[in-house]
mmCIF file of C-alpha atoms in Angstrom:
data_model
loop_
_atom_site.group_PDB
_atom_site.id
_atom_site.type_symbol
_atom_site.label_atom_id
_atom_site.label_comp_id
_atom_site.label_asym_id
_atom_site.label_seq_id
_atom_site.Cartn_x
_atom_site.Cartn_y
_atom_site.Cartn_z
ATOM 1 C CA MET A 1 12.725 -2.165 79.334
ATOM 2 C CA ALA A 2 13.867 -2.548 82.942
ATOM 3 C CA GLY A 3 16.939 -0.891 84.426
ATOM 4 C CA ARG A 4 15.824 2.721 83.882
ATOM 5 C CA GLY A 5 15.088 3.691 87.486
ATOM 6 C CA ALA A 6 17.170 6.517 88.920
ATOM 7 C CA GLY A 7 15.640 7.170 92.334
ATOM 8 C CA SER A 8 16.862 5.489 95.504
ATOM 9 C CA ASP A 9 13.355 4.127 96.144
ATOM 10 C CA PHE A 10 12.952 2.623 92.673
ATOM 11 C CA VAL A 11 11.927 -1.060 92.896
ATOM 12 C CA GLU A 12 13.495 -2.815 89.931
ATOM 13 C CA ALA A 13 11.697 -6.121 90.516
ATOM 14 C CA LEU A 14 8.298 -4.399 90.357
ATOM 15 C CA ALA A 15 9.283 -2.585 87.169
ATOM 16 C CA ARG A 16 10.366 -5.839 85.572
ATOM 17 C CA GLY A 17 7.092 -7.516 86.525
ATOM 18 C CA LEU A 18 5.134 -4.698 84.901
ATOM 19 C CA ASP A 19 7.358 -4.963 81.832
ATOM 20 C CA VAL A 20 6.412 -8.640 81.543
ATOM 21 C CA LEU A 21 2.705 -7.800 81.642
ATOM 22 C CA ALA A 22 3.210 -5.088 79.017
ATOM 23 C CA CYS A 23 4.709 -7.612 76.579
ATOM 24 C CA PHE A 24 1.295 -9.107 75.876
ATOM 25 C CA ASP A 25 -1.069 -7.392 73.454
ATOM 26 C CA ALA A 26 -3.626 -8.186 70.765
ATOM 27 C CA ASP A 27 -0.904 -9.509 68.465
ATOM 28 C CA HIS A 28 0.876 -11.447 71.218
ATOM 29 C CA ARG A 29 -1.847 -13.095 73.262
ATOM 30 C CA THR A 30 0.277 -16.169 73.970
ATOM 31 C CA MET A 31 4.053 -15.957 74.343
ATOM 32 C CA SER A 32 6.782 -18.448 75.119
ATOM 33 C CA LEU A 33 9.282 -17.885 77.901
ATOM 34 C CA THR A 34 11.942 -16.960 75.363
ATOM 35 C CA GLU A 35 9.631 -14.476 73.637
ATOM 36 C CA VAL A 36 8.758 -12.805 76.937
ATOM 37 C CA ALA A 37 12.401 -12.615 77.965
ATOM 38 C CA THR A 38 13.362 -11.064 74.639
ATOM 39 C CA ALA A 39 10.483 -8.579 74.586
ATOM 40 C CA ALA A 40 11.127 -7.455 78.181
ATOM 41 C CA GLY A 41 14.901 -7.401 77.814
ATOM 42 C CA LEU A 42 15.373 -9.943 80.605
ATOM 43 C CA ALA A 43 17.429 -13.064 81.144
ATOM 44 C CA ARG A 44 15.351 -16.246 80.753
ATOM 45 C CA PRO A 45 15.702 -17.264 84.447
ATOM 46 C CA THR A 46 14.516 -13.806 85.541
ATOM 47 C CA ALA A 47 11.594 -13.857 83.105
ATOM 48 C CA ARG A 48 10.655 -17.354 84.310
ATOM 49 C CA ARG A 49 10.586 -16.298 87.979
ATOM 50 C CA LEU A 50 8.485 -13.262 87.164
ATOM 51 C CA LEU A 51 6.019 -15.270 85.065
ATOM 52 C CA LEU A 52 5.641 -17.909 87.781
ATOM 53 C CA THR A 53 5.086 -15.190 90.388
ATOM 54 C CA LEU A 54 2.454 -13.515 88.204
ATOM 55 C CA GLU A 55 0.858 -16.909 87.651
ATOM 56 C CA GLU A 56 0.649 -17.523 91.385
ATOM 57 C CA LEU A 57 -0.955 -14.101 91.814
ATOM 58 C CA GLY A 58 -3.499 -14.946 89.101
ATOM 59 C CA PHE A 59 -2.446 -12.424 86.457
ATOM 60 C CA VAL A 60 -0.883 -14.991 84.088
ATOM 61 C CA ARG A 61 -1.692 -18.585 83.186
ATOM 62 C CA SER A 62 0.550 -21.169 81.549
ATOM 63 C CA THR A 63 -0.639 -23.290 78.629
ATOM 64 C CA ARG A 64 0.971 -25.812 76.322
ATOM 65 C CA ALA A 65 1.637 -22.986 73.881
ATOM 66 C CA GLY A 66 3.230 -20.681 76.457
ATOM 67 C CA PHE A 67 1.959 -17.978 78.786
ATOM 68 C CA GLU A 68 -1.067 -15.705 78.479
ATOM 69 C CA LEU A 69 -2.758 -13.024 80.548
ATOM 70 C CA THR A 70 -5.862 -13.721 82.615
ATOM 71 C CA PRO A 71 -8.894 -11.439 83.033
ATOM 72 C CA LYS A 72 -7.560 -10.477 86.476
ATOM 73 C CA VAL A 73 -5.229 -8.036 84.694
ATOM 74 C CA LEU A 74 -8.308 -5.890 84.052
ATOM 75 C CA THR A 75 -8.498 -5.114 87.778
ATOM 76 C CA LEU A 76 -5.289 -3.087 87.479
ATOM 77 C CA GLY A 77 -6.921 -0.655 85.075
ATOM 78 C CA MET A 78 -10.509 -0.833 86.258
ATOM 79 C CA ALA A 79 -9.540 0.468 89.696
ATOM 80 C CA TYR A 80 -8.412 3.668 87.984
ATOM 81 C CA VAL A 81 -11.434 3.884 85.711
ATOM 82 C CA GLY A 82 -13.789 3.202 88.593
ATOM 83 C CA ALA A 83 -12.194 5.899 90.709
ATOM 84 C CA LEU A 84 -12.684 8.438 87.939
ATOM 85 C CA GLY A 85 -16.300 7.531 87.276
ATOM 86 C CA LEU A 86 -15.764 9.069 83.860
ATOM 87 C CA TRP A 87 -16.461 6.124 81.556
ATOM 88 C CA ASP A 88 -19.855 5.292 83.065
ATOM 89 C CA ILE A 89 -20.840 8.919 82.633
ATOM 90 C CA ALA A 90 -19.389 9.345 79.150
ATOM 91 C CA ARG A 91 -20.604 6.130 77.513
ATOM 92 C CA PRO A 92 -24.234 7.076 76.761
ATOM 93 C CA HIS A 93 -23.128 10.495 75.533
ATOM 94 C CA LEU A 94 -20.489 8.994 73.247
ATOM 95 C CA GLU A 95 -23.006 6.499 71.888
ATOM 96 C CA ARG A 96 -25.484 9.277 71.108
ATOM 97 C CA LEU A 97 -22.785 11.385 69.463
ATOM 98 C CA VAL A 98 -21.739 8.477 67.248
ATOM 99 C CA ALA A 99 -25.384 7.843 66.327
ATOM 100 C CA GLU A 100 -25.747 11.497 65.302
ATOM 101 C CA THR A 101 -22.514 11.824 63.340
ATOM 102 C CA GLY A 102 -22.066 8.306 61.978
ATOM 103 C CA GLU A 103 -18.383 8.636 62.935
ATOM 104 C CA SER A 104 -16.203 7.123 65.668
ATOM 105 C CA SER A 105 -15.591 9.010 68.881
ATOM 106 C CA SER A 106 -13.018 8.455 71.610
ATOM 107 C CA MET A 107 -11.737 9.838 74.878
ATOM 108 C CA ALA A 108 -8.066 10.028 75.785
ATOM 109 C CA GLN A 109 -5.861 11.252 78.594
ATOM 110 C CA LEU A 110 -2.261 12.416 78.622
ATOM 111 C CA ASP A 111 0.437 9.922 79.606
ATOM 112 C CA GLY A 112 3.846 11.505 79.273
ATOM 113 C CA SER A 113 4.162 12.860 75.745
ATOM 114 C CA ASP A 114 1.534 10.412 74.474
ATOM 115 C CA ILE A 115 -2.226 10.212 74.595
ATOM 116 C CA LEU A 116 -3.737 7.031 75.978
ATOM 117 C CA TYR A 117 -7.213 5.983 74.834
ATOM 118 C CA VAL A 118 -9.518 5.344 77.811
ATOM 119 C CA ALA A 119 -12.927 5.116 76.094
ATOM 120 C CA ARG A 120 -14.158 4.583 72.553
ATOM 121 C CA VAL A 121 -17.339 4.047 70.544
ATOM 122 C CA SER A 122 -16.542 3.178 66.940
ATOM 123 C CA VAL A 123 -18.246 2.556 63.623
ATOM 124 C CA PRO A 124 -16.972 0.017 61.072
ATOM 125 C CA LYS A 125 -14.977 2.110 58.636
ATOM 126 C CA LEU A 126 -11.734 1.469 56.818
ATOM 127 C CA ILE A 127 -9.191 3.794 58.386
ATOM 128 C CA ALA A 128 -5.409 3.753 58.463
ATOM 129 C CA LEU A 129 -5.025 3.265 62.211
ATOM 130 C CA ARG A 130 -6.308 0.643 64.610
ATOM 131 C CA VAL A 131 -7.469 2.107 67.912
ATOM 132 C CA ASP A 132 -8.362 0.179 71.058
ATOM 133 C CA ILE A 133 -8.569 1.025 74.733
ATOM 134 C CA GLY A 134 -4.973 1.455 75.846
ATOM 135 C CA THR A 135 -3.695 2.505 72.413
ATOM 136 C CA ARG A 136 -1.191 5.343 72.615
ATOM 137 C CA PHE A 137 -0.146 7.911 70.013
ATOM 138 C CA PRO A 138 2.247 10.898 70.140
ATOM 139 C CA ALA A 139 0.178 13.716 71.624
ATOM 140 C CA GLN A 140 1.397 16.498 69.351
ATOM 141 C CA GLN A 141 0.230 14.618 66.230
ATOM 142 C CA THR A 142 -3.371 14.166 67.410
ATOM 143 C CA SER A 143 -6.295 16.492 68.015
ATOM 144 C CA GLN A 144 -6.872 15.084 71.502
ATOM 145 C CA GLY A 145 -3.202 15.440 72.328
ATOM 146 C CA LYS A 146 -3.159 19.080 71.256
ATOM 147 C CA VAL A 147 -6.125 19.808 73.526
ATOM 148 C CA LEU A 148 -4.397 18.144 76.471
ATOM 149 C CA LEU A 149 -1.018 19.769 75.788
ATOM 150 C CA ALA A 150 -2.656 23.187 75.450
ATOM 151 C CA ALA A 151 -4.046 22.818 78.971
ATOM 152 C CA LEU A 152 -0.576 22.490 80.531
ATOM 153 C CA ALA A 153 1.352 25.316 82.153
ATOM 154 C CA PRO A 154 4.408 26.401 80.105
ATOM 155 C CA ALA A 155 6.951 24.697 82.367
ATOM 156 C CA GLU A 156 4.915 21.494 82.503
ATOM 157 C CA LEU A 157 4.520 21.553 78.725
ATOM 158 C CA GLU A 158 8.287 21.720 78.219
ATOM 159 C CA VAL A 159 8.879 18.785 80.545
ATOM 160 C CA THR A 160 6.140 16.764 78.839
ATOM 161 C CA LEU A 161 7.381 17.383 75.297
ATOM 162 C CA ALA A 162 10.914 16.430 76.344
ATOM 163 C CA GLN A 163 9.775 12.910 77.191
ATOM 164 C CA PRO A 164 10.181 10.334 74.407
ATOM 165 C CA SER A 165 7.020 8.800 72.996
ATOM 166 C CA ARG A 166 6.287 5.198 73.941
ATOM 167 C CA SER A 167 3.883 4.731 71.034
ATOM 168 C CA GLY A 168 6.420 3.108 68.751
ATOM 169 C CA LEU A 169 5.605 5.592 65.981
ATOM 170 C CA PRO A 170 8.286 7.779 64.370
ATOM 171 C CA PRO A 171 8.437 11.397 65.601
ATOM 172 C CA ALA A 172 6.642 14.104 63.637
ATOM 173 C CA ILE A 173 8.665 16.015 61.068
ATOM 174 C CA GLY A 174 8.207 19.325 59.339
ATOM 175 C CA ARG A 175 7.038 21.366 62.345
ATOM 176 C CA SER A 176 9.242 23.270 64.764
ATOM 177 C CA HIS A 177 8.771 23.572 68.503
ATOM 178 C CA GLU A 178 7.838 27.221 68.050
ATOM 179 C CA GLN A 179 5.144 26.340 65.510
ATOM 180 C CA LEU A 180 3.692 23.736 67.859
ATOM 181 C CA CYS A 181 3.566 26.238 70.723
ATOM 182 C CA GLU A 182 1.823 28.774 68.478
ATOM 183 C CA GLU A 183 -0.778 26.191 67.513
ATOM 184 C CA LEU A 184 -1.330 25.227 71.151
ATOM 185 C CA THR A 185 -1.918 28.893 71.989
ATOM 186 C CA GLU A 186 -4.654 28.980 69.334
ATOM 187 C CA VAL A 187 -6.141 25.735 70.657
ATOM 188 C CA ARG A 188 -6.231 27.144 74.174
ATOM 189 C CA ALA A 189 -7.970 30.294 72.973
ATOM 190 C CA ARG A 190 -10.649 28.701 70.774
ATOM 191 C CA GLY A 191 -11.311 25.554 72.826
ATOM 192 C CA TRP A 192 -10.794 22.874 70.179
ATOM 193 C CA ALA A 193 -8.029 21.298 68.099
ATOM 194 C CA LEU A 194 -7.790 19.871 64.596
ATOM 195 C CA ALA A 195 -5.444 17.159 63.325
ATOM 196 C CA ASP A 196 -5.555 16.894 59.547
ATOM 197 C CA GLU A 197 -3.726 13.736 58.375
ATOM 198 C CA GLU A 198 -0.880 14.443 60.804
ATOM 199 C CA LEU A 199 -0.921 11.037 62.465
ATOM 200 C CA ALA A 200 -1.612 8.967 59.357
ATOM 201 C CA PRO A 201 -2.849 9.532 55.790
ATOM 202 C CA GLY A 202 -6.621 9.719 55.560
ATOM 203 C CA VAL A 203 -7.175 10.349 59.289
ATOM 204 C CA ARG A 204 -8.790 13.676 60.185
ATOM 205 C CA SER A 205 -10.163 14.544 63.618
ATOM 206 C CA VAL A 206 -11.339 17.350 65.853
ATOM 207 C CA ALA A 207 -11.176 17.281 69.660
ATOM 208 C CA VAL A 208 -12.392 19.296 72.642
ATOM 209 C CA PRO A 209 -11.588 19.200 76.373
ATOM 210 C CA VAL A 210 -13.434 17.346 79.123
ATOM 211 C CA ARG A 211 -13.138 19.097 82.483
ATOM 212 C CA ASP A 212 -13.539 18.029 86.094
ATOM 213 C CA ARG A 213 -15.510 19.868 88.773
ATOM 214 C CA ASP A 214 -12.632 22.352 89.257
ATOM 215 C CA GLY A 215 -12.557 23.210 85.568
ATOM 216 C CA VAL A 216 -9.283 21.369 85.015
ATOM 217 C CA VAL A 217 -8.893 19.606 81.656
ATOM 218 C CA ARG A 218 -8.587 15.925 82.522
ATOM 219 C CA ALA A 219 -9.428 14.283 79.194
ATOM 220 C CA ALA A 220 -10.171 15.054 75.565
ATOM 221 C CA MET A 221 -12.986 13.807 73.347
ATOM 222 C CA ASN A 222 -12.838 13.623 69.563
ATOM 223 C CA VAL A 223 -14.660 12.779 66.367
ATOM 224 C CA THR A 224 -12.554 10.994 63.751
ATOM 225 C CA VAL A 225 -13.400 10.899 60.046
ATOM 226 C CA HIS A 226 -11.895 9.606 56.824
ATOM 227 C CA ALA A 227 -10.377 12.543 54.983
ATOM 228 C CA ALA A 228 -11.588 11.265 51.603
ATOM 229 C CA GLU A 229 -15.194 11.204 52.840
ATOM 230 C CA THR A 230 -15.432 14.261 55.096
ATOM 231 C CA SER A 231 -13.881 17.655 54.423
ATOM 232 C CA THR A 232 -12.382 19.840 57.120
ATOM 233 C CA GLU A 233 -15.230 22.305 56.588
ATOM 234 C CA CYS A 234 -17.848 19.619 57.164
ATOM 235 C CA LEU A 235 -16.013 18.307 60.219
ATOM 236 C CA LEU A 236 -15.957 21.748 61.825
ATOM 237 C CA ARG A 237 -19.408 22.862 60.656
ATOM 238 C CA GLU A 238 -21.405 19.690 61.305
ATOM 239 C CA HIS A 239 -19.555 17.598 63.889
ATOM 240 C CA LEU A 240 -17.719 20.124 66.083
ATOM 241 C CA PRO A 241 -20.892 21.744 67.526
ATOM 242 C CA ARG A 242 -22.235 18.308 68.497
ATOM 243 C CA LEU A 243 -18.874 17.387 69.989
ATOM 244 C CA LEU A 244 -18.721 20.590 72.036
ATOM 245 C CA ARG A 245 -22.238 19.961 73.352
ATOM 246 C CA THR A 246 -21.435 16.360 74.235
ATOM 247 C CA ALA A 247 -18.191 17.219 76.029
ATOM 248 C CA GLY A 248 -19.996 19.939 77.953
ATOM 249 C CA GLU A 249 -22.663 17.483 79.083
ATOM 250 C CA VAL A 250 -20.060 14.927 80.135
ATOM 251 C CA SER A 251 -18.073 17.568 82.039
ATOM 252 C CA ALA A 252 -21.201 18.795 83.832
ATOM 253 C CA GLU A 253 -22.327 15.305 84.847
ATOM 254 C CA TRP A 254 -18.815 14.356 85.930
ATOM 255 C CA ALA A 255 -18.619 17.478 88.101
ATOM 256 C CA LEU A 256 -21.875 16.476 89.809
ATOM 257 C CA TRP A 257 -20.589 12.913 90.280
ATOM 258 C CA GLN A 258 -17.362 14.174 91.837
ATOM 259 C CA SER A 259 -19.329 16.442 94.176
ATOM 260 C CA ARG A 260 -21.639 13.704 95.404
ATOM 261 C CA PRO A 261 -21.752 13.219 99.183
ATOM 262 C CA HIS A 262 -20.255 9.848 99.919
ATOM 263 C CA VAL A 263 -19.213 8.430 103.260
ATOM 264 C CA GLU A 264 -18.270 4.800 103.694
ATOM 265 C CA VAL A 265 -19.202 3.523 107.142
ATOM 266 C CA PRO A 266 -17.298 0.453 108.362
ATOM 267 C CA ARG A 267 -19.422 -2.542 109.167
ATOM 268 C CA GLY A 268 -20.058 -3.035 112.857
ATOM 269 C CA PRO A 269 -20.672 -6.260 114.739
ATOM 270 C CA ALA A 270 -23.649 -8.294 113.579
ATOM 271 C CA ALA A 271 -26.865 -7.361 115.327
ATOM 272 C CA GLY A 272 -28.272 -9.732 117.904
#
């Protein structure tokens, strides 16, 4: 993982530390030193120093079975979420949408050529893909990704699509770059995107943009259904109008939140 920095200001040690944190996931909650070193592409002595440093900082703890993350890791992501204010605003709207549709709904943002899930309200249904907060998928194979890609300027779109996916999934086949650009033009014009079993068999979804106070698309919200249970016609006729309404409400409330007057006054000396 490490060793990919090109700039003169690139800090390799920091990159390696982040690589170590990224080794842990739901399937690798506890890892030995050797497993961490292998997963991060590091020598064992380097991995050991990084793990001990992260342990001293409180992000990792050592156990008899190996090393595991601590809840302090959440602070790295929650600072971003808290600054956006988006999840607190979106949650009740997502919950109501899921109650109305009986289907799962998520929000994602663009991270390179992938989408990254930042919020989700799900229902217990058998579906081909597991999705959690932090899950990433190739953007061009998802409805949310198409919405986010369609919002990019042409030059920015080319740079984004040139980046390799970090999702671990194989690249899409059977569609040319020109066909993708044509579809994104349609998405931009109509304001929503459909992904019909493009990411995995049985997974069908529709997505719409979520905008900030300046009208810039900052996230995408979707409704995901099982293709065997819900037709494309039903998805667009029944669920898309509710999704558009919900995303509009979230965008409007987020714009108000971003426009709120807020001044932080430093504490002065204690009175008396």
